[in-house]
Each structure stands twice: as C-alpha cells, then as structure tokens.
PDB file of C-alpha atoms in Angstrom:
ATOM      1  CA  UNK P   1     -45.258 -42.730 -33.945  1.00 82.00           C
ATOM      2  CA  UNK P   2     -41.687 -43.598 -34.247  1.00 94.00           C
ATOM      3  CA  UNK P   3     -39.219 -41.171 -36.315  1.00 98.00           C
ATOM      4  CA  UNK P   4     -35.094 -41.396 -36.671  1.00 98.00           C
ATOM      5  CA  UNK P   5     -33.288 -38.652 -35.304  1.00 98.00           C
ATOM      6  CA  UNK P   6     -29.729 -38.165 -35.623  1.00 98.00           C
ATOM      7  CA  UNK P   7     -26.900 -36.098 -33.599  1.00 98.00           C
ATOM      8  CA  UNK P   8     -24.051 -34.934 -35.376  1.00 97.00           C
ATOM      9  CA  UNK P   9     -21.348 -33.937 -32.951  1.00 93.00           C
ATOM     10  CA  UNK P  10     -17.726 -32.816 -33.047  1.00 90.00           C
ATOM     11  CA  UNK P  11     -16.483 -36.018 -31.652  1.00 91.00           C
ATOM     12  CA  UNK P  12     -19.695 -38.126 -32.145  1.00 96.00           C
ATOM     13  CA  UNK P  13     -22.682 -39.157 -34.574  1.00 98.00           C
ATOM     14  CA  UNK P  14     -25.006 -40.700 -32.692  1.00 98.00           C
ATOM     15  CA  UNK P  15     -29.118 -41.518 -33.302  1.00 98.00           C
ATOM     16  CA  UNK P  16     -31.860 -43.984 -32.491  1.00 98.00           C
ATOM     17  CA  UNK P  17     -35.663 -43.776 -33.684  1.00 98.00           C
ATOM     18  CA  UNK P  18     -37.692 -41.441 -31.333  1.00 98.00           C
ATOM     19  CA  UNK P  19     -41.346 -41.970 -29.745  1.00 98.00           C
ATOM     20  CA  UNK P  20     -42.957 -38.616 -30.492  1.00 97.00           C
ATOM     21  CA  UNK P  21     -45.505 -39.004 -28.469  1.00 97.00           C
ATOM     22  CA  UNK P  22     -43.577 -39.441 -24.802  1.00 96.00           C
ATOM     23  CA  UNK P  23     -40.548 -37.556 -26.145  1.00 97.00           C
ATOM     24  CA  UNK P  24     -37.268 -40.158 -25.713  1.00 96.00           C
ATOM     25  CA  UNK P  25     -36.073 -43.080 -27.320  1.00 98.00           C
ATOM     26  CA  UNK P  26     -37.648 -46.185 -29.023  1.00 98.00           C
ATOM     27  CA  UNK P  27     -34.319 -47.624 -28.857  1.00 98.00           C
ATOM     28  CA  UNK P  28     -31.298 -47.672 -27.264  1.00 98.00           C
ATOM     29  CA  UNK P  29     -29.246 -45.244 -29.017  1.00 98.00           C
ATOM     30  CA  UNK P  30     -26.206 -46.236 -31.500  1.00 98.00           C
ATOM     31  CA  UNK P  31     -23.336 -44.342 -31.642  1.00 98.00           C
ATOM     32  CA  UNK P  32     -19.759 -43.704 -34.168  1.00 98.00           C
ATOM     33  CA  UNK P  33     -16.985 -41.577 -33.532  1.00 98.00           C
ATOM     34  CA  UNK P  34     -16.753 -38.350 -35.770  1.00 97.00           C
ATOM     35  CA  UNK P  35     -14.560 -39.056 -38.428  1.00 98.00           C
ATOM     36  CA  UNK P  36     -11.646 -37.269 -38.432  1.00 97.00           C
ATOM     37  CA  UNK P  37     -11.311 -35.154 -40.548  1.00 97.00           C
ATOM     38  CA  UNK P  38     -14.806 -34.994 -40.605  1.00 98.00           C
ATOM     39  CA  UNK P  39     -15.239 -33.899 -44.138  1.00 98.00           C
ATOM     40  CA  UNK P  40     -18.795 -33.865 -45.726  1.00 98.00           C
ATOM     41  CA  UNK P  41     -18.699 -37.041 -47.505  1.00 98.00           C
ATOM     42  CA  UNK P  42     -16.892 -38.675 -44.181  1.00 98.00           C
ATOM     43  CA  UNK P  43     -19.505 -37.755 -41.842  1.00 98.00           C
ATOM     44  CA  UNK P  44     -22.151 -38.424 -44.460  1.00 98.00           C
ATOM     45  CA  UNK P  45     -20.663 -42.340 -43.816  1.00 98.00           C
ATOM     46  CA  UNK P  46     -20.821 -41.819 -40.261  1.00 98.00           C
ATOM     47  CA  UNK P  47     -24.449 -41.088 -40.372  1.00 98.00           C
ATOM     48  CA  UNK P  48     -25.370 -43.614 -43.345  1.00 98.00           C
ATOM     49  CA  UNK P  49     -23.591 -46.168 -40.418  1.00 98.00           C
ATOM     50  CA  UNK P  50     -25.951 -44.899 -37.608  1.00 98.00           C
ATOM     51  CA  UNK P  51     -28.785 -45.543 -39.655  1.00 98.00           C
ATOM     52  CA  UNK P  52     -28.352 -48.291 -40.952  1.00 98.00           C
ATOM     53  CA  UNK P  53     -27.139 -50.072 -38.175  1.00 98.00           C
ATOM     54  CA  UNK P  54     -30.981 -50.004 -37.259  1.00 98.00           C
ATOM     55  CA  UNK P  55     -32.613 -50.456 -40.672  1.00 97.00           C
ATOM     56  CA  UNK P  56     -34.524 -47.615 -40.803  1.00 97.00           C
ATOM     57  CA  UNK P  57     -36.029 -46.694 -43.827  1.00 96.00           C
ATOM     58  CA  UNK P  58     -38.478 -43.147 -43.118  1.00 96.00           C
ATOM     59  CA  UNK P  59     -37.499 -39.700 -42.256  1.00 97.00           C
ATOM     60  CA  UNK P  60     -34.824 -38.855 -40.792  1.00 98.00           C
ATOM     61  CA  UNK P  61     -34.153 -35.733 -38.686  1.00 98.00           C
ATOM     62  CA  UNK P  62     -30.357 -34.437 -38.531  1.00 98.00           C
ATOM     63  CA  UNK P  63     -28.755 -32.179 -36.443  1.00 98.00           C
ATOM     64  CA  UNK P  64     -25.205 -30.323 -37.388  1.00 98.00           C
ATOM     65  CA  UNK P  65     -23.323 -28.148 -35.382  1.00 96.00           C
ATOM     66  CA  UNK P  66     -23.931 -24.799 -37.303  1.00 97.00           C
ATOM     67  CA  UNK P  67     -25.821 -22.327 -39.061  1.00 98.00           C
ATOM     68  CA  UNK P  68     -28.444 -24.438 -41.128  1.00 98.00           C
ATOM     69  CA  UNK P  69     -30.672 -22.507 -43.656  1.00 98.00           C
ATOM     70  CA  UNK P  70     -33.064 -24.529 -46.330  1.00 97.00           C
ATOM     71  CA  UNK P  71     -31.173 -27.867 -45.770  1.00 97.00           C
ATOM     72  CA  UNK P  72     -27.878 -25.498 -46.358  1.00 98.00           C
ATOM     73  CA  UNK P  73     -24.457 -25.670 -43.842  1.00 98.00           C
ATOM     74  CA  UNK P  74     -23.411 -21.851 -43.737  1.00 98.00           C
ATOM     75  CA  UNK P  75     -21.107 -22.153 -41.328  1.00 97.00           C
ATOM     76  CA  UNK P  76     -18.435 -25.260 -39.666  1.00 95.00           C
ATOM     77  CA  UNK P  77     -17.048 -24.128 -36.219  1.00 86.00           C
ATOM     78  CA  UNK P  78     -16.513 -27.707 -34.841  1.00 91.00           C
ATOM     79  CA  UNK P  79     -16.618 -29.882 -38.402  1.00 95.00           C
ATOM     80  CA  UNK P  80     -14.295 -29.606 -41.227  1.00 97.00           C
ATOM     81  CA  UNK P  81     -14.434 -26.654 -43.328  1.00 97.00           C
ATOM     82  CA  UNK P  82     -15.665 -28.116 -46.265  1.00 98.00           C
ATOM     83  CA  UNK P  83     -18.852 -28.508 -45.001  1.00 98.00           C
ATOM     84  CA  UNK P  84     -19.732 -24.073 -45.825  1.00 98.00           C
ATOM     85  CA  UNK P  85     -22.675 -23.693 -48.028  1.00 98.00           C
ATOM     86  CA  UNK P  86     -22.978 -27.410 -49.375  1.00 98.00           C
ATOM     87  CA  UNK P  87     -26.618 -28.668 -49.516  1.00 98.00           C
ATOM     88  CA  UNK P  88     -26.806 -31.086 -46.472  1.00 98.00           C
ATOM     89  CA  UNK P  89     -29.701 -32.460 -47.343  1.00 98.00           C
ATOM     90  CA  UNK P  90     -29.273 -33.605 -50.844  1.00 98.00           C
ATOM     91  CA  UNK P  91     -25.689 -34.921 -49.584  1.00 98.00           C
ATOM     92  CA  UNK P  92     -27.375 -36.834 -46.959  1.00 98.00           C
ATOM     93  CA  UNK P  93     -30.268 -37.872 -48.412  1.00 98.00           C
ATOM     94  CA  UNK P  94     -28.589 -39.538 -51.376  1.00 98.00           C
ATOM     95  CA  UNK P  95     -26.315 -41.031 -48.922  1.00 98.00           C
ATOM     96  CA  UNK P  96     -29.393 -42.366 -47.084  1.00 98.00           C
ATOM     97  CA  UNK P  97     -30.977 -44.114 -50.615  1.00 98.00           C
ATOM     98  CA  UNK P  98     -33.316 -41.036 -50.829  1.00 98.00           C
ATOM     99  CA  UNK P  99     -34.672 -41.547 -47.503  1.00 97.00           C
ATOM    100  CA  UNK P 100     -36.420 -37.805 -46.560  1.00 97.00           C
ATOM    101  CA  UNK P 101     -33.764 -35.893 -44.709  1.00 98.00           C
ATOM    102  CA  UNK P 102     -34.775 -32.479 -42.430  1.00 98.00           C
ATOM    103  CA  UNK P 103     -31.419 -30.914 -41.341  1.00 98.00           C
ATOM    104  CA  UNK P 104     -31.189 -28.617 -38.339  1.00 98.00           C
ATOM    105  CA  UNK P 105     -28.889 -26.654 -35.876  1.00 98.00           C
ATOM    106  CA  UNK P 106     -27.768 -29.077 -33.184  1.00 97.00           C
ATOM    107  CA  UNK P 107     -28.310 -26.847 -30.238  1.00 97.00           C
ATOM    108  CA  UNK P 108     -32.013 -25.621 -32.039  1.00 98.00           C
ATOM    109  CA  UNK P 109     -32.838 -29.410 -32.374  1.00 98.00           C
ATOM    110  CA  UNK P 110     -31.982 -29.576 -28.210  1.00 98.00           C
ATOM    111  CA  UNK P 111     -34.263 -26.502 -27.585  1.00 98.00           C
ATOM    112  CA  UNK P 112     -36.890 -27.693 -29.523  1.00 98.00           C
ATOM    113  CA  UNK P 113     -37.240 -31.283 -27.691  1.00 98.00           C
ATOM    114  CA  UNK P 114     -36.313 -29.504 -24.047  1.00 98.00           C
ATOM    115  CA  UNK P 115     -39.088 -26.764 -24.606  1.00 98.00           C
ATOM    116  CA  UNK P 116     -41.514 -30.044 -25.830  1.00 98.00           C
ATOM    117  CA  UNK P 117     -41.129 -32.404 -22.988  1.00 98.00           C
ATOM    118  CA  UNK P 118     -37.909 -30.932 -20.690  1.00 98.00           C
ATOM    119  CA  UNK P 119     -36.747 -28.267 -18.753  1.00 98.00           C
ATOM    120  CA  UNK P 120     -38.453 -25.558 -20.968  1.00 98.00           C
ATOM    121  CA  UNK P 121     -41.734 -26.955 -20.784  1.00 98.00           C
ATOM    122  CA  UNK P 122     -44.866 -24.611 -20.632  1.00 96.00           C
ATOM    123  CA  UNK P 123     -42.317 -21.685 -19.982  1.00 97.00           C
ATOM    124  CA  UNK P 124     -42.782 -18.565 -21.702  1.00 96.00           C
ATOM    125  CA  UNK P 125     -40.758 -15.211 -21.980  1.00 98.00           C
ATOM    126  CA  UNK P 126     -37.122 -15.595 -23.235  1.00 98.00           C
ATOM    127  CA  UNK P 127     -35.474 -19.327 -22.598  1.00 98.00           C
ATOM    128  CA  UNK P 128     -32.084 -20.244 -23.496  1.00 98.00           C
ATOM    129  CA  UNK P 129     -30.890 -23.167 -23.758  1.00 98.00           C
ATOM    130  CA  UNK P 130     -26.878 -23.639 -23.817  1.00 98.00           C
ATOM    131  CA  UNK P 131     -25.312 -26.792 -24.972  1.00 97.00           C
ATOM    132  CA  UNK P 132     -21.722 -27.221 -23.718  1.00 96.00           C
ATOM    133  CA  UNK P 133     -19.483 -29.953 -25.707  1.00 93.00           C
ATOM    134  CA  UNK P 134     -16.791 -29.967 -28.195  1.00 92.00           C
ATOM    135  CA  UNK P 135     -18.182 -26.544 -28.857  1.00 94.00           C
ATOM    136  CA  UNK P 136     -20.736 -24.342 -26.837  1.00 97.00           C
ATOM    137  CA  UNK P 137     -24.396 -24.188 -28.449  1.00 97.00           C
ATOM    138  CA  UNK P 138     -27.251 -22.088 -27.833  1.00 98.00           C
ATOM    139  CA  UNK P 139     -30.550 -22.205 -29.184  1.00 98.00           C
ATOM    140  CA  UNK P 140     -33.054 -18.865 -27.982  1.00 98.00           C
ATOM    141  CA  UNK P 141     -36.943 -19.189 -27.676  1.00 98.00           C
ATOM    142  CA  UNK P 142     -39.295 -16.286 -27.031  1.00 98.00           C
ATOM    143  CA  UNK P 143     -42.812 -17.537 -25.707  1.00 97.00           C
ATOM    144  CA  UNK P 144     -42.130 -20.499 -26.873  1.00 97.00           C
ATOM    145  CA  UNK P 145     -40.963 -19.256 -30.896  1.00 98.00           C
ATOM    146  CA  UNK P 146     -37.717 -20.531 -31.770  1.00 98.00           C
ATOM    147  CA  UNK P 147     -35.139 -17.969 -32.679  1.00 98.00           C
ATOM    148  CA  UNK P 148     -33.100 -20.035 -35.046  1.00 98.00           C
ATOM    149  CA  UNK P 149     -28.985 -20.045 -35.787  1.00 98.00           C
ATOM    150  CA  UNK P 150     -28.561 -18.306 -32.997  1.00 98.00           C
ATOM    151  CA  UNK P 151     -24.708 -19.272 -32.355  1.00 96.00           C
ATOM    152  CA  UNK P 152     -23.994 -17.819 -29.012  1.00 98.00           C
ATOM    153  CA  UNK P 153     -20.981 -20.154 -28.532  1.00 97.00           C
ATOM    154  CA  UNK P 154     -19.090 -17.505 -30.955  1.00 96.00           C
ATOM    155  CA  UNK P 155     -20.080 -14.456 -28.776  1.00 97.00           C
ATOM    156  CA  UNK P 156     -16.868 -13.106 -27.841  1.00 96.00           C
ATOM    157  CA  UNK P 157     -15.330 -13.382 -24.370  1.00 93.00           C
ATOM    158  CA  UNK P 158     -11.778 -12.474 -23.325  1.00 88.00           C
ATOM    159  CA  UNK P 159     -10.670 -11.762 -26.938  1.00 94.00           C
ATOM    160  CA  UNK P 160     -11.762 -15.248 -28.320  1.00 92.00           C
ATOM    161  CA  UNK P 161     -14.962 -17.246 -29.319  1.00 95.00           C
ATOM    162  CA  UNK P 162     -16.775 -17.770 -25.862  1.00 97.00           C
ATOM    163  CA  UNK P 163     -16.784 -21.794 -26.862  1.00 97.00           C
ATOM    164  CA  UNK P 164     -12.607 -21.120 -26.719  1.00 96.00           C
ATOM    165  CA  UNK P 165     -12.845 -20.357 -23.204  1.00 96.00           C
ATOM    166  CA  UNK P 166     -15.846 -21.931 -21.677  1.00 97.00           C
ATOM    167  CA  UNK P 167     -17.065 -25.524 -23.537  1.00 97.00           C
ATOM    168  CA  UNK P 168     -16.326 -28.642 -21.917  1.00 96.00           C
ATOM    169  CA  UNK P 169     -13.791 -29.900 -24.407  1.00 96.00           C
ATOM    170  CA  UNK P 170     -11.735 -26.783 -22.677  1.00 97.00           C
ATOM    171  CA  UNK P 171     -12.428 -27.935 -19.477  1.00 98.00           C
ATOM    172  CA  UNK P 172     -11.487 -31.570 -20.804  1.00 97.00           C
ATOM    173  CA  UNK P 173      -7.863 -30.228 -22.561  1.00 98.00           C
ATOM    174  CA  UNK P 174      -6.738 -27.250 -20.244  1.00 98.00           C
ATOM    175  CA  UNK P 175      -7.987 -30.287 -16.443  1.00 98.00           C
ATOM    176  CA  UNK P 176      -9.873 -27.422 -15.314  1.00 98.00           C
ATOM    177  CA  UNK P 177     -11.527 -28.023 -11.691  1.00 98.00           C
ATOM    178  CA  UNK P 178     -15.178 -28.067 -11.940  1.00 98.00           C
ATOM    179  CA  UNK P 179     -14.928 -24.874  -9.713  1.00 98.00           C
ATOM    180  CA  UNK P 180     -12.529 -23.181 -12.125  1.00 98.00           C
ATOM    181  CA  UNK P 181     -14.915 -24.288 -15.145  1.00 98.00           C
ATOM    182  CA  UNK P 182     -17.593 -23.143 -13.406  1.00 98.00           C
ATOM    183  CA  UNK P 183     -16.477 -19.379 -13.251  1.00 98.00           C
ATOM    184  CA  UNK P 184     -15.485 -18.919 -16.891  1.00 98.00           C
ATOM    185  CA  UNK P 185     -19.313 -20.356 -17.732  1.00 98.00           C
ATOM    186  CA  UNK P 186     -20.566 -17.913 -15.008  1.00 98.00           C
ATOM    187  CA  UNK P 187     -18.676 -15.421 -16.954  1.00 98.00           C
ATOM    188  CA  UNK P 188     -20.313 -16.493 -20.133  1.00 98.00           C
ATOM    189  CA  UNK P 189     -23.277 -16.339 -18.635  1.00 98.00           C
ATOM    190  CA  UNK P 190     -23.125 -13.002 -17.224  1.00 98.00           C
ATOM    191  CA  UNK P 191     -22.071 -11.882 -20.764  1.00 98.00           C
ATOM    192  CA  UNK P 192     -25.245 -13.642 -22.232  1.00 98.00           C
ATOM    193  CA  UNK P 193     -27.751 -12.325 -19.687  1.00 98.00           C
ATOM    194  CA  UNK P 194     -26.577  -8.983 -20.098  1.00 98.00           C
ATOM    195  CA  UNK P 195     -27.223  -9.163 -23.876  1.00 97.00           C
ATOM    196  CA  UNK P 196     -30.487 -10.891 -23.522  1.00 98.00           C
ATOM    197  CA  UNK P 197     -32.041 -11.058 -20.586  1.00 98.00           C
ATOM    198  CA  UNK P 198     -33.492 -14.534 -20.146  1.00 98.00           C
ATOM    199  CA  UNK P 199     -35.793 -15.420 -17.414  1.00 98.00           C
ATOM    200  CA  UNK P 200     -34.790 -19.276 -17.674  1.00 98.00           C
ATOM    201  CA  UNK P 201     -31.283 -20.755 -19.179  1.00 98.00           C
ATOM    202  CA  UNK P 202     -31.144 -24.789 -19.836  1.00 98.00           C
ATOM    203  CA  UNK P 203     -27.899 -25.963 -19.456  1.00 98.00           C
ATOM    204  CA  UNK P 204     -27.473 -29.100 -21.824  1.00 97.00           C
ATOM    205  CA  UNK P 205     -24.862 -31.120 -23.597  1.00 93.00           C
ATOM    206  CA  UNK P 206     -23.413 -34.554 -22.104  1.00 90.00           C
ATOM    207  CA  UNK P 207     -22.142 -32.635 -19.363  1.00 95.00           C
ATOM    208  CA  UNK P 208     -25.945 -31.716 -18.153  1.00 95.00           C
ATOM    209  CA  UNK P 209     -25.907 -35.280 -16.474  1.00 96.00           C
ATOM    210  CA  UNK P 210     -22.953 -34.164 -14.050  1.00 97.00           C
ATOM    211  CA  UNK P 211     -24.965 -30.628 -13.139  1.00 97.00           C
ATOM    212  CA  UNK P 212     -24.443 -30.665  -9.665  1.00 97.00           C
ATOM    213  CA  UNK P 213     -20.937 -30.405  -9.736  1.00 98.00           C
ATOM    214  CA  UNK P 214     -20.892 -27.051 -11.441  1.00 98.00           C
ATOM    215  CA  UNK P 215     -24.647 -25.232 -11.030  1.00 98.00           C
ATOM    216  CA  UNK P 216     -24.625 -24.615  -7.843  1.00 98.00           C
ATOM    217  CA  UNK P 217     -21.104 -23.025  -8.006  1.00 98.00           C
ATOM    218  CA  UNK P 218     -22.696 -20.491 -10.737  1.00 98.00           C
ATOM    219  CA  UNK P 219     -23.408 -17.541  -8.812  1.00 97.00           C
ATOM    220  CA  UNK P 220     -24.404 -13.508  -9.490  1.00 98.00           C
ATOM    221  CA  UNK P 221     -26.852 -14.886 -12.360  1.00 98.00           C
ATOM    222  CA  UNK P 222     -30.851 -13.383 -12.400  1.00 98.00           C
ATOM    223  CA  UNK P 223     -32.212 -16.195 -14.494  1.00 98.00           C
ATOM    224  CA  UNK P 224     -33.151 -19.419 -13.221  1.00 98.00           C
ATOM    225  CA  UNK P 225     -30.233 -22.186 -14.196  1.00 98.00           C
ATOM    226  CA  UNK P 226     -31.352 -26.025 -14.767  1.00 98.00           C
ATOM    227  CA  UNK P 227     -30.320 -28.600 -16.335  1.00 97.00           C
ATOM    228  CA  UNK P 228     -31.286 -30.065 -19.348  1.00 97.00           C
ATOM    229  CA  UNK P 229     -34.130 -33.033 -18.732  1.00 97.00           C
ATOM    230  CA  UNK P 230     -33.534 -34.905 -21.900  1.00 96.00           C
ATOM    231  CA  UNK P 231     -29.782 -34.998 -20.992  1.00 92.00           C
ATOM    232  CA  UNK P 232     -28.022 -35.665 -24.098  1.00 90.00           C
ATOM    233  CA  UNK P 233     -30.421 -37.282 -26.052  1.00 96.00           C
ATOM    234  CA  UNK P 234     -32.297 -33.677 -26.878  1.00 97.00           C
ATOM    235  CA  UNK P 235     -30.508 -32.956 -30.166  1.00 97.00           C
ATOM    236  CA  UNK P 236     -31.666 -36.472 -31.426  1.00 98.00           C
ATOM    237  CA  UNK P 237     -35.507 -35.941 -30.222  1.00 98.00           C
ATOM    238  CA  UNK P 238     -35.182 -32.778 -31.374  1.00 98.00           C
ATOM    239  CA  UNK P 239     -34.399 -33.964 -34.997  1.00 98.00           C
ATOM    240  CA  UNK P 240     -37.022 -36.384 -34.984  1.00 98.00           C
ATOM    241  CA  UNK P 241     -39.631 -34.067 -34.187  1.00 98.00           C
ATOM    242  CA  UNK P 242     -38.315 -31.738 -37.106  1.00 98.00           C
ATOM    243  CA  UNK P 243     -38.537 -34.428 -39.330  1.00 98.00           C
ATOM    244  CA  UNK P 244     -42.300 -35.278 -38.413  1.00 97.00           C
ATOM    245  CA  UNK P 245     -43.003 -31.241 -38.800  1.00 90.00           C
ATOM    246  CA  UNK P 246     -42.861 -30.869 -35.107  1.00 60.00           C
TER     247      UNK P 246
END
C-alpha cells in the first residue's frame, strides 16, 4: 500500500509516495526549494508542485515545522509568520483539489517512521528523537506513545532558543568545525537529558547521513546516541503513515 507523504522544511518541500509496508520510498523523492517568504499560500504552491509533479491523487500526509493541533499551525519558528493558527488542512487540501490532507509536526512525523522501521524500533522507555536542520526538532516517545508538539529546539540554552545555538543551519552560517558543532549539541544534549532522562536519543535531519563526523565527538552523555536509519526521508514516511492512520 502506497501513500504520499510530504516534508515541509525551512529551506525545502520535498515528498514521494511511501510503501507502508517496508517503510521507505515507492519513488525517488521530488524536491522544491521553500519559497521565500514562505507565506501560507506560497508554500501551499510548493507542495501542490511536489504533488503533482507525481500525479497523485489519495491522501496525503504533511509535515510542518511546528506546533500542529486538529489540522491547526499554532506556532512558525522556521516559516513565515503568517502561518499562526490558520487551518492547514483546509488550506492544503483545497490547494490539493480536495485530496484528504493529515497535517503533522515535522520532527513527530520523523519519530513516528524511526520508532516504526528505524533506530527506535522495538525500544521502549523514553526515546528522543532530535532533528537538526534549518531549525532543531524533537519529537519524545514513552514506550512507544508519542508525546506530541514537543518543540525542544526552543528549550533555552545560553540565553537564546537552543535551535539559535546548536542546528545545522548555525553550523552552516557561523563555518563551525564539526568538533566545535559537536560541543554546543553535546551541550544541548546535556540540557535535554537532564530534563528528561532518555535512555535512547535519535539524531536525525539531513545531517544524520554525515554522523560519524560529530557522534563520536559527543561525550559525558548517559543515553545511547544513534543516528537516524531513515536518514532524511523519516518526516516524509512519517506523514504517509499518518495519513493511512498509522
């Protein structure tokens, strides 16, 4: 069973449809660059595009990068501001010719394919699982129950939103050494673990494919640190599956 899933980043909007059954995708994935400024109706294009480009016509599973309750943005950290309280789903939907639409937090969609077939797999107890991009993510499971919204990327560190500090589009704009970057995450994580006390964090986002450059150089940390399986395609199987209910 094949359903569309659909990743909206800061920088990118990318999707393909998903096989539900082995977890990755049908397709090779398509991708557009965020529009900029990425306001509601912009990004609605974006994902219209993405779609499209394949012909899809079924559900669709969406990620965004915030606080997403009953199809509802709350919040817009990464994405233009005018993107607080509008209903996603109808915006999208319409946009999509009435296609069904499921909207979810992008780092929740992640969690929920890298607890399914990843890194998180048959794990119980608390799991976090950190996505580092434009912004930082985080999406919290406890035996295996989703925790959702949980927006750990905002925690503050040094004064400032962790994500300030710590994501890779930091790294990326301040030409931090992966051994530099890989302290003020430490530090993030240290400040994490103390609040929560995880027995496993997943370390995802696009920089999850480069992990051994910066893991190993995490140290003081209880929990076990691994990288994200699904890489970053998670947020995109981890729509689909919300749009098939899973």
């Amino acid at each position: 069973m094949n359903v569309f899933g659909v990743d909206i980043g800061g920088s990118g909007i990318k999707g393909a449809p998903v096989d539900l059954e082995r977890g990755n995708l049908a397709q090779e994935r398509h991708k557009v660059l965020t529009p900029q400024p990425s306001t509601p109706d912009a990004v609605a294009g974006g994902v219209a595009e993405v779609v499209s480009h394949f012909g899809w016509s079924g559900p669709v599973g969406i990620t965004f990068p915030g606080v997403v309750t009953s199809g509802v943005t709350r919040t817009a950290a990464n994405v233009d501001k005018g993107w607080v309280d509008v209903d996603a789903s109808k915006l999208l939907g319409d946009r999509l010719g009435g296609l069904p639409v499921t909207i979810l937090n992008d780092a929740d969609a992640a969690g929920i394919a890298e607890m399914t077939f990843g890194a998180g797999r048959g794990r119980e107890g608390t799991v976090m699982l950190l996505t580092f991009g434009t912004g930082i993510g985080s999406a919290v499971f406890i035996d295996g129950r989703l925790v959702p919204n949980t927006e750990l990327g905002h925690l503050e560190l040094h004064g400032h939103d962790a994500e300030k500090h710590a994501s890779t589009k930091v790294k990326d704009d301040e030409g931090l050494s992966w051994h530099h970057w890989a302290h003020r995450v430490q530090k993030y994580l240290e400040h994490v673990e103390m609040l929560f006390s995880p027995e496993l964090f997943i370390i995802g986002g696009g920089v999850s494919r480069k992990a051994a450059k910066f893991v190993p150089l995490i140290k003081g940390i209880r929990a076990e640190i691994v990288p994200a399986e699904l890489q970053n395609n998670a947020g995109i199987v981890g729509a689909a599956m919300a749009a098939a209910g899973g």
